[in-house]
Amino acid sequence: MTQPSVILATASYDHTIRFWEAKSGRCYRTIQYPDSQVNRLEITPDKRFLAAAGNPHIRLFDVNSNSPHPVISYDSHTSNVMAVGFQCDGNWMYSGSEDGTVKIWDLRTATCQREYESRAAVNTVVLHPNQKELISGDQNGNIRVWDLAANSCSCELVPEVDTAVRSLTVMWDGSMVVAANNRGTCYVWRLLKGTQTMTYFEPLHKLQAHDGYILKCLLSPEFCDPNRYLATASSDHTVKIWNVDGFTLERVLTGHQRWVWDCVFSVDGAYLITASSDTTARLWAMSNGETIRMYQGHHKATAYEPKRKPVLLTVTSHLHPPSVLLDLRRRRSAARPLPSLKYAGGSTAAPREKKSKHETRNLNMSSTIGGSLSVEFGCLRKHEVRRLSTRQGSGRMLSIRASVVSSPDTLELSKANAKQAEKMVRVGVLGASGYTGAEIVRLLANHPHFGITLMTADRKAGQSIGSVFPHLITQDLPNMVAVKDADFSNVDAVFCCLPHGTTQEIIKGLPKGLKIVDLSADFRLRDINEYEEWYGLPHKAPELQKEAVYGLTEVLRGEIQNARLVANPGCYPTSIQLPLIPLIKAHLIELRNIIIDAKSGVSGAGRGAKEAHLYTEIAEGLHSYGITKHRHVPEIEQGLSDASNSKITVSFTPHLMPMSRGMQSTIYVEMAPGVNTDDLYEHLNNTYQAEEFVRLLEKGVVPHTRHVRGSNYCLMNVFQDRIPGRAIIISVIDNLVKGASGQALQNLNLMMGFPEDTGLQYQPLFP
Ligand SMILES: NC(=O)C1=CN([C@@H]2O[C@H](COP(=O)(O)OP(=O)(O)OC[C@H]3O[C@@H](n4cnc5c(N)ncnc54)[C@H](OP(=O)(O)O)[C@@H]3O)[C@@H](O)[C@H]2O)C=CC1
Ligand SMILES: CC(=O)N[C@@H](CCC(=O)OP(=O)(O)O)C(=O)O
């Protein structure tokens, strides 16, 4: 699909996001956002995705698809997300929330890489065009500058004590910043480059722009130059356009019937789009201030919202008039503040000094760059760098500043520094003498933050890892001990690589503070009766089952991040659910007649000696087993049924292949009426294009197990069946990596707040 040159999207408290044809005013796509209001929209710099900030998620939608589902969700805020934006090359995303934090996210893995704690609800965040400083404004009236290189708060400004800062905007060339507040006032600072990376704020102007609240302020884009404008959208139903040269009023845009919440310039600055709680968005010509088009379709607040809460509209756009074919890398963000309950007579709504309309005041402020106090401006200026707490990853306090590399562009931890600065996560491997345990040891050999302090075995207790697995002889690790002799005082997290049936009691006995990834099947089935039926064993830890989170990373990332106990999926279920869940969620395939023909390497059965796994029984042939009765059936059906909200029954036949590792699932499905294999391909491609480990091959290319050997990848593809209306999906993984230890490590990375691919960047071993 070709990239649209015009993107205009709005969202509202009516729980929908709408895409509009800018010229005709037609709404051509509506996305439901069922579980929250949408506070804020932003388009990625490559214009492929739309970020929608809700409560408490940020979700990324594909601009070019018709999918109602997000491509990825960013889930660690705990309250309304009020601001979202992107680094200019789209390497990372930032956000601000009513939970009082500003976060930086790895776009692809959805992990929070940094967290800065403000002391009040964050209403607005902007990124300085130098890409090195985030500026946030909060409900208590504080403006804070977060120096990304130093990883600290480098400056605090309080233009008006206890008056919420609703919106911030930075000039495209980084020369000026404007803050707008609840009293209708704009504060303007000239930005000056300091001796190091730090920017200095020189008070420049105070503008009493509106009598009501200013809900959004926005400086015009680069291609407006040499004319420079400031737009201020207000609760007084108007938008005012100010000439930045002297801050004189250029024009007043009137027409909206209620509060104007948001506005955004077209790329060339010739148009402004506004969004109002009168449920309309409007396109205005900057040349004469007239409405050119109205966008109508949003509704009043839904039953979800408290009565009388205003309908809030937010807008984002990439409006490219055909004559303008310039790439705008520094397009300004379309930040939009939310209503606050404090508006209704709260402390922030103190009586205002009555001023003449349009009055501007040049306060002739001190030009001292490092001045500690500018009384005229009513603003405290702290040149002393203040260290507010910062966090690395989701929740891990970073106590040592030097542990962050100086390159704010990549925001990656310097491995060397991080090792020095941070405590290693001490990992226990229960069942290290088995296949999946040994695979964990192999993967952790290159992990910068995880170190093994404990390993257990049963028959092989007392032995060294090198004696049991000579390929791991180089690993300087403690000898394996029996579980009963294990000392967990030296352990932060555990991989449990034990046979099912033995695991529940062992995990129940572990110290409560440990993070646990269980590779066995003991906590995968939510329904304990189902576990007992399929595994023929009583469940020994039903209370723990309630807290266990199923660890299919790409599907349940948000839950996994916050989990203490993760039930790592089975290998067959991983290879099957990864392609089927997105297709089911998008209603692209029928829920009946799903037939799965799956093949596994023999290591899938573990290292224990069994007659059926002798070379003579396995070699030179194919061995079907567990027909209709395999214990992965309820696990597969649980995941697919969750995706469809209805009970799904599958036909699943596993086979043993004469190979040591690898797994292929060949899945036969019926497509929904009107759907073809291109639709399935497109949807899977969209779903997984931002994923590191799940990849759709080029059309027609067949996935083979030999192409994932030793790696954490899942490769898949879709083929047209000869029977009309049916499709064949092939998915391959390495059963010991993505099917077990690799996915387990991906999950523990998430649980400990590290990028989820840490220690997993092995390319497949081929041939
Ligand atoms: N192999 C695979 O591809 C996959 C496996 N899994 C699951 O991961 C878990 C581990 O599998 P895998 O590594 O293949 O199994 P293995 O049989 O290779 O290893 C089992 C491990 O558990 C130890 N162990 C066995 N019985 C006990 C016991 N009663 N108490 C304490 N420790 C015990 C063994 O010690 P010792 O060797 O000293 O006797 C060994 O370290 C299983 O639940 C399996 O179903 C999940 C996905 C894929
Ligand atoms: C080849 C082979 O025997 N494979 C195993 C599945 C491996 C796996 O994922 O087992 P868990 O569900 O116990 O974790 C089996 O079919 O039982």
CSV table of N, CA and C and ligand atoms in Angstrom, one decimal, residues 431-437 457-460 483 497-500 502 519-520 524 571 603-604 606-608 735-736 739-740, ligand 1:
chain,number,residue,atom,x,y,z
A,431,GLY,N,17.2,-27.4,37.4
A,431,GLY,CA,17.2,-28.3,36.3
A,431,GLY,C,18.2,-28.0,35.3
A,432,ALA,N,19.4,-27.6,35.8
A,432,ALA,CA,20.5,-27.1,34.8
A,432,ALA,C,21.1,-28.3,34.1
A,433,SER,N,20.8,-29.6,34.6
A,433,SER,CA,21.4,-30.7,33.9
A,433,SER,C,20.5,-31.2,32.8
A,434,GLY,N,19.4,-30.6,32.5
A,434,GLY,CA,18.5,-31.0,31.4
A,434,GLY,C,18.8,-30.1,30.2
A,435,TYR,N,18.0,-30.4,29.1
A,435,TYR,CA,18.3,-29.7,27.9
A,435,TYR,C,17.9,-28.2,27.9
A,436,THR,N,16.8,-27.9,28.5
A,436,THR,CA,16.4,-26.5,28.5
A,436,THR,C,17.3,-25.7,29.6
A,437,GLY,N,17.7,-26.4,30.7
A,437,GLY,CA,18.5,-25.7,31.6
A,437,GLY,C,19.9,-25.4,31.0
A,457,ALA,N,20.3,-30.0,40.1
A,457,ALA,CA,20.1,-31.2,39.3
A,457,ALA,C,19.5,-32.2,40.2
A,458,ASP,N,19.0,-33.3,39.6
A,458,ASP,CA,18.5,-34.4,40.5
A,458,ASP,C,19.5,-35.5,40.5
A,459,ARG,N,19.5,-36.4,39.5
A,459,ARG,CA,20.5,-37.5,39.5
A,459,ARG,C,21.9,-36.9,39.4
A,460,LYS,N,22.1,-35.8,38.8
A,460,LYS,CA,23.4,-35.3,38.5
A,460,LYS,C,23.9,-34.3,39.6
A,483,VAL,N,17.8,-29.7,44.7
A,483,VAL,CA,16.9,-28.6,45.1
A,483,VAL,C,16.8,-28.5,46.6
A,497,CYS,N,13.4,-25.3,35.2
A,497,CYS,CA,13.5,-26.2,34.0
A,497,CYS,C,13.3,-27.6,34.4
A,498,LEU,N,12.2,-27.9,35.2
A,498,LEU,CA,12.0,-29.2,35.8
A,498,LEU,C,10.8,-29.8,35.1
A,499,PRO,N,10.7,-31.2,35.2
A,499,PRO,CA,9.5,-31.8,34.6
A,499,PRO,C,8.2,-31.4,35.2
A,500,HIS,N,7.2,-31.3,34.4
A,500,HIS,CA,5.9,-30.9,35.0
A,500,HIS,C,5.5,-32.0,36.1
A,502,THR,N,6.6,-31.9,39.0
A,502,THR,CA,7.5,-31.7,40.1
A,502,THR,C,7.6,-30.3,40.5
A,519,LEU,N,9.5,-23.1,33.0
A,519,LEU,CA,9.4,-23.6,31.7
A,519,LEU,C,8.5,-24.8,31.6
A,520,SER,N,8.1,-25.4,32.7
A,520,SER,CA,7.2,-26.6,32.6
A,520,SER,C,5.8,-26.2,32.3
A,524,ARG,N,0.5,-23.3,33.2
A,524,ARG,CA,0.0,-22.8,32.0
A,524,ARG,C,-1.5,-22.7,31.8
A,571,CYS,N,6.4,-25.6,23.6
A,571,CYS,CA,7.0,-25.3,22.3
A,571,CYS,C,6.0,-25.4,21.2
A,603,SER,N,14.9,-33.4,21.0
A,603,SER,CA,15.2,-32.8,22.3
A,603,SER,C,14.0,-32.2,23.0
A,604,GLY,N,12.9,-32.1,22.2
A,604,GLY,CA,11.6,-31.6,22.8
A,604,GLY,C,11.2,-32.6,23.9
A,606,GLY,N,13.1,-33.9,26.2
A,606,GLY,CA,14.0,-33.9,27.3
A,606,GLY,C,15.1,-34.9,27.2
A,607,ARG,N,16.0,-34.8,28.2
A,607,ARG,CA,17.2,-35.7,28.1
A,607,ARG,C,17.1,-37.0,28.8
A,608,GLY,N,16.0,-37.2,29.5
A,608,GLY,CA,15.8,-38.5,30.2
A,608,GLY,C,15.7,-39.6,29.2
A,735,ASN,N,12.8,-25.5,19.1
A,735,ASN,CA,12.0,-25.9,20.3
A,735,ASN,C,12.7,-25.5,21.6
A,736,LEU,N,14.1,-25.5,21.6
A,736,LEU,CA,14.8,-25.2,22.8
A,736,LEU,C,15.0,-23.8,23.0
A,739,GLY,N,11.0,-21.9,21.7
A,739,GLY,CA,10.0,-22.9,22.2
A,739,GLY,C,10.3,-23.1,23.7
A,740,ALA,N,11.3,-22.6,24.3
A,740,ALA,CA,11.6,-22.9,25.7
A,740,ALA,C,12.5,-21.8,26.3
B,1,LIG,N1,12.8,-29.8,25.7
B,1,LIG,C1,12.0,-28.9,25.2
B,1,LIG,O1,12.0,-28.6,24.0
B,1,LIG,C2,11.0,-28.2,26.0
B,1,LIG,C3,10.8,-28.5,27.3
B,1,LIG,N2,9.9,-27.8,28.1
B,1,LIG,C4,9.7,-28.1,29.5
B,1,LIG,O2,10.8,-27.7,30.3
B,1,LIG,C5,11.0,-28.5,31.4
B,1,LIG,C6,12.4,-29.1,31.3
B,1,LIG,O3,12.6,-29.8,30.0
B,1,LIG,P1,13.9,-30.4,29.6
B,1,LIG,O4,15.0,-29.6,29.9
B,1,LIG,O5,13.7,-30.8,28.2
B,1,LIG,O6,13.9,-31.7,30.5
B,1,LIG,P2,15.1,-32.7,30.9
B,1,LIG,O7,14.6,-34.0,31.2
B,1,LIG,O8,16.2,-32.6,29.9
B,1,LIG,O9,15.7,-32.0,32.2
B,1,LIG,C7,15.0,-32.1,33.4
B,1,LIG,C8,15.8,-31.5,34.6
B,1,LIG,O10,15.0,-31.6,35.8
B,1,LIG,C9,15.8,-32.3,36.8
B,1,LIG,N3,14.8,-33.2,37.5
B,1,LIG,C10,14.2,-34.3,37.0
B,1,LIG,N4,13.3,-34.7,38.0
B,1,LIG,C11,13.5,-33.9,39.1
B,1,LIG,C12,12.9,-33.9,40.4
B,1,LIG,N5,12.0,-34.8,40.7
B,1,LIG,N6,13.3,-32.9,41.2
B,1,LIG,C13,14.2,-32.0,40.9
B,1,LIG,N7,14.8,-32.0,39.6
B,1,LIG,C14,14.4,-32.9,38.7
B,1,LIG,C15,16.8,-33.1,35.9
B,1,LIG,O11,17.9,-33.4,36.7
B,1,LIG,P3,18.9,-34.7,36.4
B,1,LIG,O12,19.2,-34.6,34.9
B,1,LIG,O13,20.0,-34.5,37.3
B,1,LIG,O14,18.1,-35.9,36.7
B,1,LIG,C16,17.1,-32.2,34.8
B,1,LIG,O15,18.0,-31.2,35.3
B,1,LIG,C17,10.0,-29.6,31.2
B,1,LIG,O16,8.9,-29.3,32.0
B,1,LIG,C18,9.6,-29.6,29.8
B,1,LIG,O17,8.3,-30.1,29.5
B,1,LIG,C19,9.2,-26.8,27.6
B,1,LIG,C20,9.3,-26.4,26.3
B,1,LIG,C21,10.2,-27.1,25.4
